[in-house]
Coordinates of C-alpha atoms and ligand atoms in Angstrom, one line a residue:
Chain Y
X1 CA -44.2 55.5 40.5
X2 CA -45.6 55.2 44.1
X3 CA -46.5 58.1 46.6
X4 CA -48.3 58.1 49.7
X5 CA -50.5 60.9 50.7
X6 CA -53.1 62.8 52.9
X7 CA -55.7 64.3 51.6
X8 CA -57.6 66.4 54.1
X9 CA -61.1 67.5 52.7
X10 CA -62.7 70.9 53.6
X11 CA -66.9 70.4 54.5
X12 CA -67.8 71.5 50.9
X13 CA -65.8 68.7 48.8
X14 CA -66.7 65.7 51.2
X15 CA -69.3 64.8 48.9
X16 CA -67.1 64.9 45.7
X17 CA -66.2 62.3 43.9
X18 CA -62.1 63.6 44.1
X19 CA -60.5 60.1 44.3
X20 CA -62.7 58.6 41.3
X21 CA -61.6 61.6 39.0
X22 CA -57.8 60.9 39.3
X23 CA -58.3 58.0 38.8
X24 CA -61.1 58.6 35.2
X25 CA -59.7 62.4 34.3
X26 CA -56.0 61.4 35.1
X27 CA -55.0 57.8 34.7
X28 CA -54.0 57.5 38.4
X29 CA -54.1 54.2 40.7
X30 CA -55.9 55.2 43.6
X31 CA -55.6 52.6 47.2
X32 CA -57.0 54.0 50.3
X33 CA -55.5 52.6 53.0
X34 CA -56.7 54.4 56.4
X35 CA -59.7 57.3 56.3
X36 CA -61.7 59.4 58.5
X37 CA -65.0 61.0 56.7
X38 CA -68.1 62.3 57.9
X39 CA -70.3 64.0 56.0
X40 CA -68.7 67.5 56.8
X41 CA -65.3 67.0 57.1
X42 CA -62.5 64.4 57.0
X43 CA -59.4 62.7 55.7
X44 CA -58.1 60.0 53.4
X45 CA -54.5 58.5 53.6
X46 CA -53.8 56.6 50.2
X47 CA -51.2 55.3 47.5
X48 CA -51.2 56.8 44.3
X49 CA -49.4 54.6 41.3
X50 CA -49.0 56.2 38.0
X51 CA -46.5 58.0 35.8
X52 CA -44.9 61.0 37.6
X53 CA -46.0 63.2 35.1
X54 CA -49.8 62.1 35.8
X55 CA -49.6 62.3 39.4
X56 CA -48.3 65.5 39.4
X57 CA -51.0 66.8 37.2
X58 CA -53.7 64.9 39.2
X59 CA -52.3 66.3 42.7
X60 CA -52.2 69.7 41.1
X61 CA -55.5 69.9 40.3
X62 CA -56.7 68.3 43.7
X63 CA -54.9 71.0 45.5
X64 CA -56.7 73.4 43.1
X65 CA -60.0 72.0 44.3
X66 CA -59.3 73.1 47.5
X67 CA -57.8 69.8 49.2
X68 CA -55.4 70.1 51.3
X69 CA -52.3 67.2 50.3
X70 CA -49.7 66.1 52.7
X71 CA -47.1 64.0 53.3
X72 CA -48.6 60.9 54.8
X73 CA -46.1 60.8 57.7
X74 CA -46.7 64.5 58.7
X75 CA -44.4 67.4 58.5
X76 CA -40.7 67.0 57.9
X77 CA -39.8 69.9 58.7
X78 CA -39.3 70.6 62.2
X79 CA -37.9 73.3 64.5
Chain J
X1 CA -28.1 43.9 76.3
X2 CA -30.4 45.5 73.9
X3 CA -34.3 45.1 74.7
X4 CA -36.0 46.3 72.0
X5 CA -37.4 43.5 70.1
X6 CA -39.6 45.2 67.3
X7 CA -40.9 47.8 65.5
X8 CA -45.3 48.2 65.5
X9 CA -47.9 49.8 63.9
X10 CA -49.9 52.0 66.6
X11 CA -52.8 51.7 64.0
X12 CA -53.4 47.9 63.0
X13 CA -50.7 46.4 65.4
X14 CA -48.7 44.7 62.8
X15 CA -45.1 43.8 63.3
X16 CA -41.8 44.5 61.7
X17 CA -38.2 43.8 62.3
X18 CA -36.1 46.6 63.5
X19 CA -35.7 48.3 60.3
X20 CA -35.3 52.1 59.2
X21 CA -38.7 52.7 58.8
X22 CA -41.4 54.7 60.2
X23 CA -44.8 54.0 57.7
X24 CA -46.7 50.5 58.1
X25 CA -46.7 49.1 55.0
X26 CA -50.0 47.8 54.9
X27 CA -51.7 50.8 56.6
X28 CA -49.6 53.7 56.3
X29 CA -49.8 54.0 60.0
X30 CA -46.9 55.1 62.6
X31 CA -44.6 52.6 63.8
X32 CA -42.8 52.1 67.5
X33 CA -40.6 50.2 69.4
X34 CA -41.5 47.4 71.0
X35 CA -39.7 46.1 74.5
X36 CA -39.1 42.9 75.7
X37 CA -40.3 44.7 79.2
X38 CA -40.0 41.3 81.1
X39 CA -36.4 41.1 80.5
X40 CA -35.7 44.6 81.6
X41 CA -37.7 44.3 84.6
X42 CA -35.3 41.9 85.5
X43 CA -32.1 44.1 84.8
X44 CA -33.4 47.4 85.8
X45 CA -33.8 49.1 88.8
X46 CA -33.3 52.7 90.8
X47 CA -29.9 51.6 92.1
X48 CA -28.6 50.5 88.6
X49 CA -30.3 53.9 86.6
X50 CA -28.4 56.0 89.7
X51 CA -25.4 54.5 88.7
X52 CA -25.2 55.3 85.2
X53 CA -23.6 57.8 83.2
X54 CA -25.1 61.7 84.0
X55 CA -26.8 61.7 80.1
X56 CA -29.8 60.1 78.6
X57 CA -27.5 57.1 78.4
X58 CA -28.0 56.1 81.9
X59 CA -31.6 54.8 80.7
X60 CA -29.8 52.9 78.1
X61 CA -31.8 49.8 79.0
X62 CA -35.2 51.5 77.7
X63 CA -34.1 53.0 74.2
X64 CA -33.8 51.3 70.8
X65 CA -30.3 50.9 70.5
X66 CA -28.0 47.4 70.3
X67 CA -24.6 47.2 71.8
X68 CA -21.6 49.0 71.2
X69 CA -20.5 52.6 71.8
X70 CA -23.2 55.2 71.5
X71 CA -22.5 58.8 69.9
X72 CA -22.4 61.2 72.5
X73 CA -21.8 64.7 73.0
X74 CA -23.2 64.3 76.5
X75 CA -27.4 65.1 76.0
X76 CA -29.7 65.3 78.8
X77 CA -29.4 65.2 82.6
X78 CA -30.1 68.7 82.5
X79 CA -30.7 70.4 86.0
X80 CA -34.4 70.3 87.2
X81 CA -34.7 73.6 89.2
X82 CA -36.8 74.8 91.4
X83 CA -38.4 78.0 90.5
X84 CA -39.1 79.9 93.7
X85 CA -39.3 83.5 92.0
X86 CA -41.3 82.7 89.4
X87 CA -43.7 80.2 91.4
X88 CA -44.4 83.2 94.1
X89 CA -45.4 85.3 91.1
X90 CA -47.7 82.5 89.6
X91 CA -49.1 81.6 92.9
X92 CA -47.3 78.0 92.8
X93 CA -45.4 76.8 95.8
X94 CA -43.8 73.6 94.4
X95 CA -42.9 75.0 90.8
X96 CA -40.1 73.2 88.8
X97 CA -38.2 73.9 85.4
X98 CA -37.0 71.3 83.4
X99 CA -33.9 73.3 82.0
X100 CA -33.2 72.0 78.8
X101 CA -31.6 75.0 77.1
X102 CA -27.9 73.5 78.7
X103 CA -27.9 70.2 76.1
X104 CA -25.2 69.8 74.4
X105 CA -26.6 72.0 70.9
X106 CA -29.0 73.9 73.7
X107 CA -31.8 72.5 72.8
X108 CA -33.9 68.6 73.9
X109 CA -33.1 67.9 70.1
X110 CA -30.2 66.5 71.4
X111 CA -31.8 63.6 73.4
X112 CA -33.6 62.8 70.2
X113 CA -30.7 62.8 67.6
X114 CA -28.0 61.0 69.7
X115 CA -30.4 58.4 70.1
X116 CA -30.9 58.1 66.3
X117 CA -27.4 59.0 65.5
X118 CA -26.7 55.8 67.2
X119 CA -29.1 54.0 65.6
X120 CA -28.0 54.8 62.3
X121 CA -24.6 54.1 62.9
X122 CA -25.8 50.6 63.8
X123 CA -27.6 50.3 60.6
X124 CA -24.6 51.0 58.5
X125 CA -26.7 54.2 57.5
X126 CA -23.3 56.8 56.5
X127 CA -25.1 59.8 56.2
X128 CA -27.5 61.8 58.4
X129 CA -29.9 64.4 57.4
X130 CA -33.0 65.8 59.1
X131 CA -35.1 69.2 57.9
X132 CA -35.4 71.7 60.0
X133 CA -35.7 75.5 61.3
X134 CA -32.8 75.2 63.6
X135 CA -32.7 73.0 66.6
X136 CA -33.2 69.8 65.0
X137 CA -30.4 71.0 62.0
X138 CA -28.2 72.0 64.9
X139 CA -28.0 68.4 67.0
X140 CA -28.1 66.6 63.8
X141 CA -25.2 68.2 62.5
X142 CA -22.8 68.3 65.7
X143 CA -23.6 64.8 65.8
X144 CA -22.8 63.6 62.4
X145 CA -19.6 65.6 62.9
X146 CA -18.9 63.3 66.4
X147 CA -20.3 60.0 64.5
X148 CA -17.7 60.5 61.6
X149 CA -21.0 60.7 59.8
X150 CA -21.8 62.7 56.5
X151 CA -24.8 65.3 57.1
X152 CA -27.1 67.1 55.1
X153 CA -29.4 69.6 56.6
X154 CA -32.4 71.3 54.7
X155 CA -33.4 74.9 56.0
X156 CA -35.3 76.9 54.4
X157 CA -33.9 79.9 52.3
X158 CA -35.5 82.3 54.8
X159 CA -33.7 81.0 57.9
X160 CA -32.3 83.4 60.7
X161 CA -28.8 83.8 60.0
X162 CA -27.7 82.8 63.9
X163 CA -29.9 79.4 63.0
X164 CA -28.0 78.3 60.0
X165 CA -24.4 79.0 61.7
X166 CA -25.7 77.0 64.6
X167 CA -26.0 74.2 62.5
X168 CA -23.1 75.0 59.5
X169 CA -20.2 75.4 61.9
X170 CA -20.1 71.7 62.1
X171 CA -19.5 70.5 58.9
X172 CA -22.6 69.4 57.5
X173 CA -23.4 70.3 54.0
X174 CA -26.3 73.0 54.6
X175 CA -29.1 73.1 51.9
X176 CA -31.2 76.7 51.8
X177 CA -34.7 75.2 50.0
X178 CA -35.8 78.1 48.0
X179 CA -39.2 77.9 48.3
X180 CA -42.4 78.2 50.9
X181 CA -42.9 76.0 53.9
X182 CA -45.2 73.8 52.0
X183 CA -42.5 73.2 49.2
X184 CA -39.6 72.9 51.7
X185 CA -41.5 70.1 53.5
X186 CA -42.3 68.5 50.3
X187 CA -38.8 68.5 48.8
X188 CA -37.7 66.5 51.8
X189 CA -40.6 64.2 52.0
X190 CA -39.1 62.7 48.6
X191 CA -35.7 63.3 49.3
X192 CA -35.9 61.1 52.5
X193 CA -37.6 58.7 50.1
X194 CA -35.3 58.9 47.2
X195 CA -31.8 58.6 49.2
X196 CA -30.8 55.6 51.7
X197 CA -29.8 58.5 54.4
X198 CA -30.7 58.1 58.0
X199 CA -33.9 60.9 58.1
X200 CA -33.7 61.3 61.6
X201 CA -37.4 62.4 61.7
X202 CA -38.6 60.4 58.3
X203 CA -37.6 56.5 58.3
X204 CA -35.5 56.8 61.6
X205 CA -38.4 58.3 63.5
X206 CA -40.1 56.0 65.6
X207 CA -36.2 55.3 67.3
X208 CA -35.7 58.9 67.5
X209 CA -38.4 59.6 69.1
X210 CA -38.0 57.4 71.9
X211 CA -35.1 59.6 73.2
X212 CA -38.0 61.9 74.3
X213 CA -38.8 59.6 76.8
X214 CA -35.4 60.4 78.9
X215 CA -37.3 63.9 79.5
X216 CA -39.8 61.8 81.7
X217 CA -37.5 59.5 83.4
X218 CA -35.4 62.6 84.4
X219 CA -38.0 64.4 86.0
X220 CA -39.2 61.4 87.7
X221 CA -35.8 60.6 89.3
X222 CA -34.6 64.1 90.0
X223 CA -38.1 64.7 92.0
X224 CA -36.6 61.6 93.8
X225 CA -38.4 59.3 92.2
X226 CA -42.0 60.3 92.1
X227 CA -43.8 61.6 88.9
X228 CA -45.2 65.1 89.4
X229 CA -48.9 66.3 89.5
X230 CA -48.3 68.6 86.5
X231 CA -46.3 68.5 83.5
X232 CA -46.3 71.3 81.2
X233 CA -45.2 70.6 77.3
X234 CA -45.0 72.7 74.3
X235 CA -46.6 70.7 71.2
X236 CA -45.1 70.8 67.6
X237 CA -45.3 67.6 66.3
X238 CA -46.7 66.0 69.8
X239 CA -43.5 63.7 69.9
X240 CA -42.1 65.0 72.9
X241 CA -45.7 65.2 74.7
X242 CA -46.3 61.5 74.1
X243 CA -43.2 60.4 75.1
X244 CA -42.9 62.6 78.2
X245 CA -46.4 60.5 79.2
X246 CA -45.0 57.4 78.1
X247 CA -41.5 57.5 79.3
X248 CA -43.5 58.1 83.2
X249 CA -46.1 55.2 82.6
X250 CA -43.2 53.2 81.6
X251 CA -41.0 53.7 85.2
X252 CA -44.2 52.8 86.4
X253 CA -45.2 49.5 84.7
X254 CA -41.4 48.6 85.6
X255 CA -42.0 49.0 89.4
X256 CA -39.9 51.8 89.6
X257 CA -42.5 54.4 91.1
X258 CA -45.5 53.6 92.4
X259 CA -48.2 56.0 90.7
X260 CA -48.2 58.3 87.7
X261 CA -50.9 61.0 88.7
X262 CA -49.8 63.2 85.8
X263 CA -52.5 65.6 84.0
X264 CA -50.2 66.6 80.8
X265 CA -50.6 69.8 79.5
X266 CA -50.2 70.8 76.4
X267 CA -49.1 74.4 74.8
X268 CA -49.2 75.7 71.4
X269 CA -48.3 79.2 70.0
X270 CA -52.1 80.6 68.9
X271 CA -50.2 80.8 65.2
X272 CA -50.0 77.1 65.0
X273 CA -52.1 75.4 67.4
X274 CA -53.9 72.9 65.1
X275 CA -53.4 70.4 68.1
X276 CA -55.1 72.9 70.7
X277 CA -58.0 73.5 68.3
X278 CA -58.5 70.1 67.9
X279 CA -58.9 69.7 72.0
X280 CA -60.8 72.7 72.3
X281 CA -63.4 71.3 69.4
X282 CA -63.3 67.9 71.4
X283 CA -62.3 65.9 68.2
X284 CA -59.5 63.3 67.7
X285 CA -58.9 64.6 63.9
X286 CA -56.0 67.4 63.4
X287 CA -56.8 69.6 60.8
X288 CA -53.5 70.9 59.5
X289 CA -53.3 74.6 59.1
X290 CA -50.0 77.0 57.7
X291 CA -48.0 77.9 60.6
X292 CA -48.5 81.8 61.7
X293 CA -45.9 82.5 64.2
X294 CA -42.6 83.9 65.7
X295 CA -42.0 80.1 67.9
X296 CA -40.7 78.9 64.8
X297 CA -39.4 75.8 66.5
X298 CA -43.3 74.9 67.0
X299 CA -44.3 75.2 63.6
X300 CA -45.4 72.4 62.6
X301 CA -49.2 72.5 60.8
X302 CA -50.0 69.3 60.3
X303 CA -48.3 67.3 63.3
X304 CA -47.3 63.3 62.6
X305 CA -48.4 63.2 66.7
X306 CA -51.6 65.5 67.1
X307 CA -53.6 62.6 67.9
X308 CA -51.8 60.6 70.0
X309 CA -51.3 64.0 71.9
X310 CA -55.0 64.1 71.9
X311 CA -54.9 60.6 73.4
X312 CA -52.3 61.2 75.9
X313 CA -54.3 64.6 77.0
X314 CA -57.7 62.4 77.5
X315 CA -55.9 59.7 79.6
X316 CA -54.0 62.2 82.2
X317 CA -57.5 64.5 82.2
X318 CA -54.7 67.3 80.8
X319 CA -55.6 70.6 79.4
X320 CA -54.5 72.5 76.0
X321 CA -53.7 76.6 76.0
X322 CA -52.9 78.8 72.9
X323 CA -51.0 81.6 73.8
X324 CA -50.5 84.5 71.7
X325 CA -47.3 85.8 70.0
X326 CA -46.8 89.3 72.5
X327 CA -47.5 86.3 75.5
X328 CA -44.8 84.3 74.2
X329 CA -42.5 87.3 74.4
X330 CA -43.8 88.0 77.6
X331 CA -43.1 84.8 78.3
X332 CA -39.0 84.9 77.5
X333 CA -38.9 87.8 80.0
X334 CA -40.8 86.7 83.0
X335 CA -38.8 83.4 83.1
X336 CA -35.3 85.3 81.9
X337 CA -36.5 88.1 85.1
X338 CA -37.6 85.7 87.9
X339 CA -35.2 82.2 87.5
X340 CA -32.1 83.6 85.1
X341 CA -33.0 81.5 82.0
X342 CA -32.9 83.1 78.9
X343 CA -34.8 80.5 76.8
X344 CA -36.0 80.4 73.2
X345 CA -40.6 80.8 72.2
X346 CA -40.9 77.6 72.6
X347 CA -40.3 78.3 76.6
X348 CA -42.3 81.3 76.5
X349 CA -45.1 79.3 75.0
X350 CA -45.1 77.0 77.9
X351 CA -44.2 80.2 80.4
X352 CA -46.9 82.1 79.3
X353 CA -49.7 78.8 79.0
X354 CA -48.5 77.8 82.1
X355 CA -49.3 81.6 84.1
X356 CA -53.0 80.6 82.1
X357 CA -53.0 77.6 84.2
X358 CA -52.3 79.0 87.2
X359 CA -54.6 81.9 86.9
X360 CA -57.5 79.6 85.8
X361 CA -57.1 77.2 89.1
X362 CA -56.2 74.1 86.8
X363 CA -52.7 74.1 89.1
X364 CA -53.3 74.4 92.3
X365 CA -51.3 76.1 94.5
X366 CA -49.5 73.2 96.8
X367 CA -49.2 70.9 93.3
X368 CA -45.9 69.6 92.4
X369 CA -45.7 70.6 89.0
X370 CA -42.9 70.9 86.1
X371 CA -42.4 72.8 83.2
X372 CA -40.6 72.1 80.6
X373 CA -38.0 74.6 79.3
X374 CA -36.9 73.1 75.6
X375 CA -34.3 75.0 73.9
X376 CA -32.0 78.2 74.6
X377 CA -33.0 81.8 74.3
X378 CA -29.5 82.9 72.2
X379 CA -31.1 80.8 68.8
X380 CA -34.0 83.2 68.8
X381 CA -33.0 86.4 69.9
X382 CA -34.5 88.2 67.0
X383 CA -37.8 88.2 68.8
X384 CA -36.6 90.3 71.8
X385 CA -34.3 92.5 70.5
X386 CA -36.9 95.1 70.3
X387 CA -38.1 95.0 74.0
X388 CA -34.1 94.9 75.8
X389 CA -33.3 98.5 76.3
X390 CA -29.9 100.0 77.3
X391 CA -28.7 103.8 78.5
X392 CA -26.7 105.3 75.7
X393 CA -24.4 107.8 78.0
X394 CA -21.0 109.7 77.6
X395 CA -17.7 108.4 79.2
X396 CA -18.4 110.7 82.2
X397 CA -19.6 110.4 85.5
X398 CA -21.9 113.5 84.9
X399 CA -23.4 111.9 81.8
X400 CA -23.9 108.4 84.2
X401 CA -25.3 110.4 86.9
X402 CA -27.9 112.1 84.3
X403 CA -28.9 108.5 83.3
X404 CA -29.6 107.3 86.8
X405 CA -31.4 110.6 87.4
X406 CA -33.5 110.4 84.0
X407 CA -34.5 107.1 84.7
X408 CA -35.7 107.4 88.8
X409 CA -33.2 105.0 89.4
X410 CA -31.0 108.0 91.6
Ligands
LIG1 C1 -37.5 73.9 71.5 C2 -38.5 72.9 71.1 N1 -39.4 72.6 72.0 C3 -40.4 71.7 71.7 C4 -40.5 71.1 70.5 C5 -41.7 70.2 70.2 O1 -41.4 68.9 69.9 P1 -42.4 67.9 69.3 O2 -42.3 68.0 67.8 O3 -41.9 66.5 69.7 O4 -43.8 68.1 69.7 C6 -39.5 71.4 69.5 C7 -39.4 70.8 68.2 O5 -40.2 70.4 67.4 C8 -38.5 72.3 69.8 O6 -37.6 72.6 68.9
LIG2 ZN1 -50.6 49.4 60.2

């Protein structure tokens, strides 16, 4: 399957290798599409392609790292 | 005759047909309609708008919708008053409110959704569905029930009871997400992917959202067709902000006012004021946060429009205030106290932001300014409940006349 999300990257993980390691560690396609970095802060809209299973492991453990994941078009929910 | 020719990526500028969708498929960007503004120049002018129907359908010409009957319950051309009571405590002498809490669901959802109700009827979509914390859930579901149209409305479990009647009592089937924000909003980010429904907000966005833009073009025709100095606009996603600013620029690129002077002005609740933040740190990049406040109907951490918001605020040299939760209760009451408008936090953020501005000098005194009052006290009256007081007394005069007494009022 195919999912499109925002990673948004706290100053201390900007200069970690997040997207290479689901893509090594868990077998997920990884295609940046649109991205704002600097070297203390940023984010990274991408596609993801992979089994469910391994996307949701890989997302899981990005979240752990500290990145925040979002829906790529924003909130949903509104008031 | 429908004008809108296109949908367009406000990120790499590619085209697409007129499709539900609201992601570019080659950069994940935002998508939105594209006129054919030569052609309505042609068709449009102040005579033809003033002769139109008194809702958001008299601006027919400049929303994305094809021929054929719309789905109305009657949204928008809400009164624009002017707020003498309030202004003379503010220091403002040409104060306006933009009353939106008398839509037909009492909130400016309902500009939004019949526009995308109508849309989606067009489509062939059956269904609507939208997620929200109450206004959004109410207008979608009263008009699915006038469309004919299936609905199904995601709340989260936690939701006010007087929220999820607002939106039940019309039919839809209601959906209580067990779960925090974060899961609720991620459920129906696949949801809207996994179902051909008509999201309003997910792949019928970038039509919705133009419904916004009425809010401009009324203010701009009930100040008898001039756009005002100061427009005042409580941020959630930044939809409405944008389109406020766009809906202006666009009477204006049509010849139908001269100049749009407009510094925009956004307000956020301090608990969820990512977009404020942003302004205040003089970078274009929102960083989303988890929403921390009782204006529930601004909630939104991490907002699809922060940066054009941004954008908008840059070009109209407008400002951004937090105000905190007591200031948006304080808020409720000076505007309920001084104009007899019992509106919902989203109107006490933008009461209490604007008394900021006006104490800071960024109005000025003689400036002809609105505010924009979005949805109706009675859906959030949780938040007040503590500050109204009453006089508990006996059935006798005696016990009446201690009251008065007890209170100085004798
Ligand atoms: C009452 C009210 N005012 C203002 C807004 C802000 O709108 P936007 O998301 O377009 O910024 C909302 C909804 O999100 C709302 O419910
Ligand atoms: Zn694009």
């Amino acid at each position: 399957m195919k999912q499109k999300v925002k990673f948004t990257f706290p100053p201390k993980l900007v200069q970690e290798p997040v997207i290479y390691k689901l893509g090594v560690d868990f077998h997920v396609v990884t295609n940046i599409r649109r991205a704002d970095v600097d070297d203390t802060q940023g984010w990274v809209v991408l596609e993801l392609e992979g089994t469910q299973r391994d996307i949701k492991r890989g997302l899981d453990w990005v979240r752990e790292k500290g990145v925040r994941v979002d829906p790529v078009s924003g909130d949903v929910v509104e008031g | 005759m429908a004008f809108a020719t296109a949908l367009r990526c406000r990120e790499c500028s590619r085209e697409y047909p007129l499709e539900p969708m609201n992601i570019c498929e080659w950069c994940f960007g935002p998508c939105e309609v594209v006129y054919d503004y030569e052609a309505i120049r042609k068709q449009i002018s102040r005579k033809s708008i003033e002769a139109g129907p008194l809702t958001v359908w008299r601006y027919r010409d400049l929303l994305p919708v094809g021929d054929g009957p719309v789905v109305d319950l009657h949204a928008g051309y809400t009164p624009l008053l002017k707020a003498d009571n309030l202004g003379r405590m503010l220091g403002l002498d040409n104060l306006y409110l933009k009353n939106d809490c008398v839509n037909p669901t009492y909130s400016f959802k309902d500009r939004v959704v019949t526009v995308a109700a109508t849309i989606a009827r067009q489509m062939g979509f059956d269904t609507l569905a939208c997620a929200s914390t109450g206004n959004l859930a109410g207008a979608v579901a009263a008009h699915a029930a006038k469309a004919g149209m299936k609905a199904y409305v995601f709340i989260p479990a936690d939701l006010e009871k007087v929220k999820v009647v607002g939106a039940a009592i019309y039919g839809p089937t209601v959906v209580a997400v067990n779960g925090s924000y974060d899961d609720v909003n991620r459920l129906c980010s696949e949801v809207a992917d996994n179902y051909r429904w008509a999201f309003v907000n997910v792949n019928i966005r970038p039509y919705y959202a133009e419904g916004s833009k009425t809010l401009g073009y009324e203010v701009v025709e009930q100040l008898g067709w001039r756009a005002p100095d100061h427009a005042i606009v409580p941020v959630a996603s930044g939809s409405l902000l944008t389109k406020v600013w766009k809906g202006m620029n666009e009477f204006k690129d049509l010849g139908l006012i001269s100049e749009v002077k407009t510094r925009m002005h956004m307000v956020q609740p301090l608990g969820c004021s990512p977009v404020v933040t942003a302004h205040a740190e003089g970078v274009m990049s929102v960083k989303p946060v988890k929403p921390n406040t009782i204006a529930k109907s601004l909630a939104i951490g991490n907002p699809a429009d922060g940066y054009y918001a941004l954008k908008v605020l840059k070009e109209s040299h407008g400002t951004a205030t937090a105000v905190t939760d007591p200031e948006v209760i304080e808020g409720i009451h000076l505007l309920a106290r001084t104009e007899g408008i019992f509106a919902e936090t989203a109107a006490g953020v933008v009461i209490s932001g604007l008394r900021k501005l006006a104490q800071s000098g960024a109005i000025g005194k003689h400036d002809l300014t609105v505010a924009y009052i979005t949805g109706n006290g009675l859906k959030t009256q949780e938040v007040v409940e503590d500050s109204v007081k009453t006089w508990p007394v006996q059935p006798t005069l005696a016990s009446f006349r201690h009251a008065l007494a007890a209170h100085g009022h004798a």
